[in-house]
mmCIF file of C-alpha atoms in Angstrom:
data_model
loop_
_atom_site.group_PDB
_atom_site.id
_atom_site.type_symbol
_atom_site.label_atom_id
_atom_site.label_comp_id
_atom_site.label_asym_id
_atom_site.label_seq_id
_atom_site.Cartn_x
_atom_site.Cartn_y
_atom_site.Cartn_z
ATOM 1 C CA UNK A 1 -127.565 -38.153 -34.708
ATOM 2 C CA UNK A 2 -129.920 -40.062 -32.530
ATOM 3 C CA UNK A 3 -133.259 -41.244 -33.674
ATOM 4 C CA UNK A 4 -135.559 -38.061 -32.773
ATOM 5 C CA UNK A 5 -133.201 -36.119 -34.127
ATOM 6 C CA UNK A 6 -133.053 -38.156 -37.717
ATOM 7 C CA UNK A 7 -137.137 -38.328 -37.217
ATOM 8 C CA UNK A 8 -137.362 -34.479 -37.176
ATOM 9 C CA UNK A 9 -135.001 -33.884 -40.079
ATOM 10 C CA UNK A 10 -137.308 -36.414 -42.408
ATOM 11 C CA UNK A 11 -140.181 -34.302 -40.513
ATOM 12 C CA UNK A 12 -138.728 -31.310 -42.303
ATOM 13 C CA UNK A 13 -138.612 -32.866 -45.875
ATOM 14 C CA UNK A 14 -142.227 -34.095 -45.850
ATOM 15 C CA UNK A 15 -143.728 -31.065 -44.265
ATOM 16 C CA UNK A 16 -145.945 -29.570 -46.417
ATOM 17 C CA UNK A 17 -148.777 -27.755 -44.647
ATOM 18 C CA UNK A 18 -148.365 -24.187 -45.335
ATOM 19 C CA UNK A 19 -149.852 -22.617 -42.828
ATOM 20 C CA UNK A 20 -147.635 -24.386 -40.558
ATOM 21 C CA UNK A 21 -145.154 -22.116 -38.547
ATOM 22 C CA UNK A 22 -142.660 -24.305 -39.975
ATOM 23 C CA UNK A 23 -143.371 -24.088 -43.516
ATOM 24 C CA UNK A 24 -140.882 -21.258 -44.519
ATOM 25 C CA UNK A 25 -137.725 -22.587 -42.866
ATOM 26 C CA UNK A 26 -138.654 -26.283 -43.858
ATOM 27 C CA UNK A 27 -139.002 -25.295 -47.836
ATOM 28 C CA UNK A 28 -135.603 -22.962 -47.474
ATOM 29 C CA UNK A 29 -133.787 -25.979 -45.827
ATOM 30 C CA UNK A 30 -135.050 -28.225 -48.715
ATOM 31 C CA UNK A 31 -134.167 -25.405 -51.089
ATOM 32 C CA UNK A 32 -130.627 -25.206 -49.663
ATOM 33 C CA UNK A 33 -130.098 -28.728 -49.419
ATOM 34 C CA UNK A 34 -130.702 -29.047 -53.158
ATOM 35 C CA UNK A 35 -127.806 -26.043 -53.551
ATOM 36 C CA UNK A 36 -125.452 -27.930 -51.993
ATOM 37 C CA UNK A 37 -126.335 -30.906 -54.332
ATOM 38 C CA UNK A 38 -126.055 -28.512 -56.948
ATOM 39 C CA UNK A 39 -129.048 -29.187 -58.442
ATOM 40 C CA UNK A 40 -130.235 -25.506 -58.608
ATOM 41 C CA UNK A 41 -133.127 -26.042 -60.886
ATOM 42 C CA UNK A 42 -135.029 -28.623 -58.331
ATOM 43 C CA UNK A 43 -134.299 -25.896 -55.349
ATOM 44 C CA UNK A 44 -136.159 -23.050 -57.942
ATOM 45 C CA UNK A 45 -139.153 -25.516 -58.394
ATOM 46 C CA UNK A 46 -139.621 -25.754 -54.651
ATOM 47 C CA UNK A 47 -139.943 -21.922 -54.327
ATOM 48 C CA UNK A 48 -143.466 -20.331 -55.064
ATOM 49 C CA UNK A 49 -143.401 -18.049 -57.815
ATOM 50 C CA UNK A 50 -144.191 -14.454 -56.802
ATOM 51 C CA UNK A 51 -143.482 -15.121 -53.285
ATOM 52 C CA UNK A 52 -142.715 -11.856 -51.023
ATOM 53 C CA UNK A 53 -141.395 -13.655 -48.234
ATOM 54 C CA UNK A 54 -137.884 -12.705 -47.143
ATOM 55 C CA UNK A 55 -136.403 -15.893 -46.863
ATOM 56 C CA UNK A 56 -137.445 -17.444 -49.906
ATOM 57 C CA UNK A 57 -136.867 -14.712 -52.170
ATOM 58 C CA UNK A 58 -133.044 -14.643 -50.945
ATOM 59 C CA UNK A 59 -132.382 -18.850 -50.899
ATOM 60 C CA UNK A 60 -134.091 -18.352 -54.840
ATOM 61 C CA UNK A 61 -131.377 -15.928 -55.392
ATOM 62 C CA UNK A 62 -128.743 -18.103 -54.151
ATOM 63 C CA UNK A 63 -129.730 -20.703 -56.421
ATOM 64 C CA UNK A 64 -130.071 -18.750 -59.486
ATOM 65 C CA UNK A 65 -126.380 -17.375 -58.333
ATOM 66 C CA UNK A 66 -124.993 -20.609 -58.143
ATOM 67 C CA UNK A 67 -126.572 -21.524 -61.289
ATOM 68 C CA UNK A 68 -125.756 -18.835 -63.361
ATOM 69 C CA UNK A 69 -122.477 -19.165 -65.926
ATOM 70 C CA UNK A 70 -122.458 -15.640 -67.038
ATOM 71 C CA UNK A 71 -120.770 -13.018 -65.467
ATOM 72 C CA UNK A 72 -124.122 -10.772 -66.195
ATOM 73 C CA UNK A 73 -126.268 -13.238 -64.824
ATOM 74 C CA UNK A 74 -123.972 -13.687 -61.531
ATOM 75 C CA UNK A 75 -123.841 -9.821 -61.265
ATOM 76 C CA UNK A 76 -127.748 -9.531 -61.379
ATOM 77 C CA UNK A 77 -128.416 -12.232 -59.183
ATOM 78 C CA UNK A 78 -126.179 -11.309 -56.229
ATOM 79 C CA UNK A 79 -128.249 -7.964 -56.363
ATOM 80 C CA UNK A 80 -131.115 -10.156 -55.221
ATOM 81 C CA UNK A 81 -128.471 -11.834 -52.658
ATOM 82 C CA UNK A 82 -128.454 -8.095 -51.557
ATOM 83 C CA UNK A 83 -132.271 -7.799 -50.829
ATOM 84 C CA UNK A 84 -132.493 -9.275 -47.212
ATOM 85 C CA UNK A 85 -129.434 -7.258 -46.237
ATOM 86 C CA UNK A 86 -131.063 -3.906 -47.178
ATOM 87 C CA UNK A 87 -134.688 -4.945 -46.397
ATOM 88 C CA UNK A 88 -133.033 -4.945 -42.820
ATOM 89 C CA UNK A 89 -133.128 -9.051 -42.453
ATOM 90 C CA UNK A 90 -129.812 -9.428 -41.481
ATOM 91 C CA UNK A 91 -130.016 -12.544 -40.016
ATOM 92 C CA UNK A 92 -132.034 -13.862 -43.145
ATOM 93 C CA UNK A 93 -129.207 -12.828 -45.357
ATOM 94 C CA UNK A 94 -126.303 -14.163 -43.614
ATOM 95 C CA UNK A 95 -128.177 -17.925 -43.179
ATOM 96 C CA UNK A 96 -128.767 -17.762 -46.677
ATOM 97 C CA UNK A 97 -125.027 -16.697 -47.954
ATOM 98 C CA UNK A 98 -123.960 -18.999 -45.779
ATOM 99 C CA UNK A 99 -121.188 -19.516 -43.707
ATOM 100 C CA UNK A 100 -117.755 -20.676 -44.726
ATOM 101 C CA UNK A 101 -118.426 -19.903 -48.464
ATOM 102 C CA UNK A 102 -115.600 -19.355 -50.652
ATOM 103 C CA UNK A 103 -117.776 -17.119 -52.858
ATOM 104 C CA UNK A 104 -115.355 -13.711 -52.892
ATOM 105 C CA UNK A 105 -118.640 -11.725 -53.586
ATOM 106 C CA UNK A 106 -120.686 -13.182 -50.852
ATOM 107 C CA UNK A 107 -117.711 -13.000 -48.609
ATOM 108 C CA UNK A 108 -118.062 -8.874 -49.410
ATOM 109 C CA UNK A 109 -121.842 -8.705 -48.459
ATOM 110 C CA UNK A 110 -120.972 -10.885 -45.371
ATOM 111 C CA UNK A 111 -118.342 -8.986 -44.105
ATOM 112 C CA UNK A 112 -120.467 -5.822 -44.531
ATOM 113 C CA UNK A 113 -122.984 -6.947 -42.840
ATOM 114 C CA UNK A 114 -121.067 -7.355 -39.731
ATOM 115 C CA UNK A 115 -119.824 -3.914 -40.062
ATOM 116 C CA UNK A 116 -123.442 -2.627 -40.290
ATOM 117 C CA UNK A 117 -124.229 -4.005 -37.082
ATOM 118 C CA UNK A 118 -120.963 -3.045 -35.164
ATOM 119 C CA UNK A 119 -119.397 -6.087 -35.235
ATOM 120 C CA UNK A 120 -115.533 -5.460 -37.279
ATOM 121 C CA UNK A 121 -114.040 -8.662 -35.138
ATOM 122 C CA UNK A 122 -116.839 -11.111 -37.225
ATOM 123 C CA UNK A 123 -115.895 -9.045 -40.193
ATOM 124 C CA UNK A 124 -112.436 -9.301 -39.840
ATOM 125 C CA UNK A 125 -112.471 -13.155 -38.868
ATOM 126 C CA UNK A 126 -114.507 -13.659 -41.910
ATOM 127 C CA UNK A 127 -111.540 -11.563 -43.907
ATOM 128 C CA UNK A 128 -108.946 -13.150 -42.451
ATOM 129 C CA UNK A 129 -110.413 -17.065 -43.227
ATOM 130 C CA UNK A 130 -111.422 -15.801 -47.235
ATOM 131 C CA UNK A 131 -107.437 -15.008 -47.498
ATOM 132 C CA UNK A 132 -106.490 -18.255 -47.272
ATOM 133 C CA UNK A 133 -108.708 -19.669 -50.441
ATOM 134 C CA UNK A 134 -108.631 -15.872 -52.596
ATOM 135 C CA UNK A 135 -106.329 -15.023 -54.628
ATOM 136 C CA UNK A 136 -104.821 -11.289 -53.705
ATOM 137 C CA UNK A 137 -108.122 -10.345 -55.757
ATOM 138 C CA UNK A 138 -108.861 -6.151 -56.171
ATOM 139 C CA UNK A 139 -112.088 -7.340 -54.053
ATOM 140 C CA UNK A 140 -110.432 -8.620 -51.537
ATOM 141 C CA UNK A 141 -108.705 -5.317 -51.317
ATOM 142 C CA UNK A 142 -111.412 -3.654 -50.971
ATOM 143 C CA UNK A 143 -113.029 -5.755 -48.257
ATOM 144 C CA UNK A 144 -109.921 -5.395 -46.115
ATOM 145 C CA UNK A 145 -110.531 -1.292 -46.814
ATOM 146 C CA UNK A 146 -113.568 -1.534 -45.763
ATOM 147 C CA UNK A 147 -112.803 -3.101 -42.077
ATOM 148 C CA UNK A 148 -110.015 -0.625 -41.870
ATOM 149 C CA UNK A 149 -112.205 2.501 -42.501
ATOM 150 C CA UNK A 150 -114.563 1.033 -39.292
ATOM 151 C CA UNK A 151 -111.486 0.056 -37.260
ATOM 152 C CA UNK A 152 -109.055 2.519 -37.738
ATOM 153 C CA UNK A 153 -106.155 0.135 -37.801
ATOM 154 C CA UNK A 154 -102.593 2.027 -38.191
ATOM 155 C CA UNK A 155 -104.193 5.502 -38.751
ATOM 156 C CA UNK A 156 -106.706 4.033 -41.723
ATOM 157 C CA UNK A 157 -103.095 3.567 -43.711
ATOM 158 C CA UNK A 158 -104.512 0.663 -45.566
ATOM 159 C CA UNK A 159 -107.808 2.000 -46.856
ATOM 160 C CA UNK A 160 -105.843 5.357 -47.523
ATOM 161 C CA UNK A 161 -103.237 3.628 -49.441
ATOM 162 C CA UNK A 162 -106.013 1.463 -51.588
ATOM 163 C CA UNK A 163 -108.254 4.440 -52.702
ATOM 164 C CA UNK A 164 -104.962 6.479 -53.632
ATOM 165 C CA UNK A 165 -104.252 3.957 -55.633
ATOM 166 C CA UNK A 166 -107.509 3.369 -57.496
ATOM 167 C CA UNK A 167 -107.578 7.126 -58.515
ATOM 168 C CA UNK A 168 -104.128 6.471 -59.515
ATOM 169 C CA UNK A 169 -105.435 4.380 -62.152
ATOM 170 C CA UNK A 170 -106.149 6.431 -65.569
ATOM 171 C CA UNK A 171 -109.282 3.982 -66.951
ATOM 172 C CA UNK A 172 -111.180 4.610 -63.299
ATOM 173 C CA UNK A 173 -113.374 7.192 -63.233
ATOM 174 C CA UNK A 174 -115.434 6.423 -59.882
ATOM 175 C CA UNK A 175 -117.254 9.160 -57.241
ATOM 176 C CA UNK A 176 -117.756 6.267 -55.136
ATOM 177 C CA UNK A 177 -113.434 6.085 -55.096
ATOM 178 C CA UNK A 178 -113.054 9.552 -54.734
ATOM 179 C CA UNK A 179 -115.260 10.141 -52.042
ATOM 180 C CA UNK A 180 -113.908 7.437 -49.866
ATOM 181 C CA UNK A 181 -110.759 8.846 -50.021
ATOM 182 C CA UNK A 182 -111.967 11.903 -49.418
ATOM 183 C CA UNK A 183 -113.771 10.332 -46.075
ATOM 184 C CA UNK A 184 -110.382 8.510 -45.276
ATOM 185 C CA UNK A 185 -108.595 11.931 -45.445
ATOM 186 C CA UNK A 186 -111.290 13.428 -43.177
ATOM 187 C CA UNK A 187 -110.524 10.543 -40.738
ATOM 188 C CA UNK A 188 -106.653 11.081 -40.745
ATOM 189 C CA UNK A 189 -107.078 14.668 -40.245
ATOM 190 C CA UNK A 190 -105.381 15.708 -43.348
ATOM 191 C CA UNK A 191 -107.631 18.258 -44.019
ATOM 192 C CA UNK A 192 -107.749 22.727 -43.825
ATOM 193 C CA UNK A 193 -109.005 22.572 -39.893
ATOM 194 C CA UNK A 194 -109.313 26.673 -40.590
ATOM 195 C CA UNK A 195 -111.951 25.798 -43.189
ATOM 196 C CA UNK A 196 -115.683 25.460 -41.602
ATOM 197 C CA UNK A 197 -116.757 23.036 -44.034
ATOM 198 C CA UNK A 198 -114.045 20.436 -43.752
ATOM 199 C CA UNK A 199 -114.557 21.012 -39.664
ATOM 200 C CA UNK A 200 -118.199 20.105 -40.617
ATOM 201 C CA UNK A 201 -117.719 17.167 -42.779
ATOM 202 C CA UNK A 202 -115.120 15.871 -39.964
ATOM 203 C CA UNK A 203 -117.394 16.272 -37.582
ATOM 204 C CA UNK A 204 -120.105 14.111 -39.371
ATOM 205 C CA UNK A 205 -117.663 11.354 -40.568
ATOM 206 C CA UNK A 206 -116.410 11.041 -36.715
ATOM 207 C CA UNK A 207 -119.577 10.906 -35.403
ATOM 208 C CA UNK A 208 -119.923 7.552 -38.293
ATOM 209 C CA UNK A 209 -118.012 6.022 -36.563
ATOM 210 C CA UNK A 210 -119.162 3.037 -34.390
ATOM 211 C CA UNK A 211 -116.117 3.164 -31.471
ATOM 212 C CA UNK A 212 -116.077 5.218 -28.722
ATOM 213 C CA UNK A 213 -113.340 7.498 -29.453
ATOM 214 C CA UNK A 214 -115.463 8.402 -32.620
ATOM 215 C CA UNK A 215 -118.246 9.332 -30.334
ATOM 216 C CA UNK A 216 -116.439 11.458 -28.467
ATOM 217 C CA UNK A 217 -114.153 13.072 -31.378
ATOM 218 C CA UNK A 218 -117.314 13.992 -32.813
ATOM 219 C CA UNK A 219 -118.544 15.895 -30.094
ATOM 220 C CA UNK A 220 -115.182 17.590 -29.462
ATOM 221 C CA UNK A 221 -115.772 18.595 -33.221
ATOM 222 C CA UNK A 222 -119.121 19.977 -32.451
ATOM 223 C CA UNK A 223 -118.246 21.778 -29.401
ATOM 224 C CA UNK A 224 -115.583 23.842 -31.623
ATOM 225 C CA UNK A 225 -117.918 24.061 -34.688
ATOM 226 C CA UNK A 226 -120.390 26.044 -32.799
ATOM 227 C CA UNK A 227 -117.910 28.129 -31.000
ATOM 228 C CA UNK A 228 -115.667 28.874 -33.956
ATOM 229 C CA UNK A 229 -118.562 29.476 -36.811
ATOM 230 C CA UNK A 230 -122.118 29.915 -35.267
ATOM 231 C CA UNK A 231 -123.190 31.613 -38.526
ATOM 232 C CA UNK A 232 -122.653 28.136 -40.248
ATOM 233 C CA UNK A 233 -125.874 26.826 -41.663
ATOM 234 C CA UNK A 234 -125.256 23.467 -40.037
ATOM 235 C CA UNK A 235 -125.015 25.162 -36.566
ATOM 236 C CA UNK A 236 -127.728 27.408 -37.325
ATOM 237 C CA UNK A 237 -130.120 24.442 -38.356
ATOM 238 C CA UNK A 238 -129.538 22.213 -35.243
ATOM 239 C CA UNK A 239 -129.671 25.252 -33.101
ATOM 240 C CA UNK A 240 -133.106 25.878 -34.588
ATOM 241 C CA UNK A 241 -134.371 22.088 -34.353
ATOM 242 C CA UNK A 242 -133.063 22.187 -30.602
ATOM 243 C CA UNK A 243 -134.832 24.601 -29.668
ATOM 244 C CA UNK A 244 -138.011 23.052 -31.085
ATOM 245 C CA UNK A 245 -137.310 19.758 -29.143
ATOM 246 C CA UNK A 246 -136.934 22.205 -26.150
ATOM 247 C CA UNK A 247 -140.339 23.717 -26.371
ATOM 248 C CA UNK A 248 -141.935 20.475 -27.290
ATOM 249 C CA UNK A 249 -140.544 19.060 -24.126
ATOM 250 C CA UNK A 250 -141.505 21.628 -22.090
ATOM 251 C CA UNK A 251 -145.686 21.421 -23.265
ATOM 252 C CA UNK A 252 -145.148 17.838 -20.998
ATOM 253 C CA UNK A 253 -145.139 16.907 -17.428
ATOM 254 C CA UNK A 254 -143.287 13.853 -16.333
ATOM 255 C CA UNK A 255 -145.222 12.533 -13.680
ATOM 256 C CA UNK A 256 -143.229 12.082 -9.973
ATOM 257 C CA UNK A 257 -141.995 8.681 -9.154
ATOM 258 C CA UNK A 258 -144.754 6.891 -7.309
ATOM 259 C CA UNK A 259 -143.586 6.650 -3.543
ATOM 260 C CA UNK A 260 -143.119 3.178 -2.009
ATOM 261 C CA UNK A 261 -145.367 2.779 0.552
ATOM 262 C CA UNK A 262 -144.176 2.127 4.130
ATOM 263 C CA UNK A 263 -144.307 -1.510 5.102
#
């Protein structure tokens, strides 16, 4: 590290204007610095109480997760962890659960992240690297499900096999389980294709998908949804809203191109 480099990182220690732009992502690298020393309590004291901003409500999070002994406390605190993820700030959340953690529960949201924004390859490189420090951990299980239900690896025989099992299991009681099973099912085609709902619900769980061959499977499913059962309330519905797109469309002009004039 040369010496502008050094200068900038004592820069971003001492900064403590707030209205400068670089306020927030000094105090979160102070914050996280003082994780990593494990000294959770200093990185809590840095953090304005009551603050809504993104960023600092997540790296608080962290450090109440990393300070937390109880298996309550660790459970309500990665629902914070959660926040940036479903407020939409991806990037936010993955800089603050950090990379390379061997946190099995961070290593979850992480990897489904990355399937949220069509990426399995991160998701499965982040899989593949958490094997190597986890234990063969139910979690872990069901993060290597989850990559298979978005990739479709050997006909979804993994995430098939895993949710079989669960509902195998006589303490589980879990719609969650069932369901995804049910979905996996769907995916594999195992299903009454003579029935119009299941031919509905396939339709909608191909079109979930984020690959191509979804895409088009979906459409294929469509195509003989409305041909085979154009009484169906789904057909019906999107038939109707269609046709209101249609006549909205029609109520504008598109202008013409403007010519190029002739040099």
């Amino acid at each position: 590290m040369d010496s502008s480099e050094l200068y900038h990182v004592k820069q971003q220690f001492v900064l403590v204007n707030p209205n400068s732009p670089d306020f927030i992502p000094t105090l979160v690298y102070q914050a996280r610095s003082y994780i990593a020393l494990n000294k959770s309590k200093a990185a809590l004291q840095l953090i304005p109480s009551g603050s809504e901003n993104v960023a600092l409500k997540a790296v608080a999070a962290l450090a109440k997760f990393v300070a937390a002994e109880e298996t309550a406390e660790k459970e309500a605190t990665l629902e914070e962890l959660r926040g940036p993820f479903l407020a939409g700030e991806l990037e936010e959340a993955l800089e603050t659960l950090g990379a390379d953690t061997e946190d099995l529960e961070a290593v979850s949201v992480i990897v489904q992240i990355y399937l949220s924004i069509n990426r399995p390859d991160l998701a499965k490189k982040e899989f593949e690297r958490s094997k190597r420090w986890a234990e063969d951990d139910l979690l872990l299980q069901l993060i290597e499900s989850l990559i298979g239900l978005v990739t479709g690896k050997d006909e979804y025989h993994n995430p098939y096999t895993f949710y079989t099992e669960q509902l195998g299991n006589p303490s589980l009681s879990s719609t969650h389980v069932l369901t995804a099973r049910g979905v996996t099912r769907i995916l594999r085609n195992e299903f009454h294709k003579e029935d119009s709902e299941a031919l509905a619900a396939s339709a909608v769980a191909s079109g979930l998908s984020s690959t191509k061959k979804g895409e088009t499977e979906a459409n294929e499913l469509w195509i003989r949804m409305t041909a085979e059962y154009p009484k169906h309330p789904s057909v019906i519905d999107i038939a109707k809203k269609s046709q209101l797109f249609d006549e909205a469309m029609a109520k504008y002009t598109v202008p013409p191109l403007a010519s190029t004039a002739a040099a």
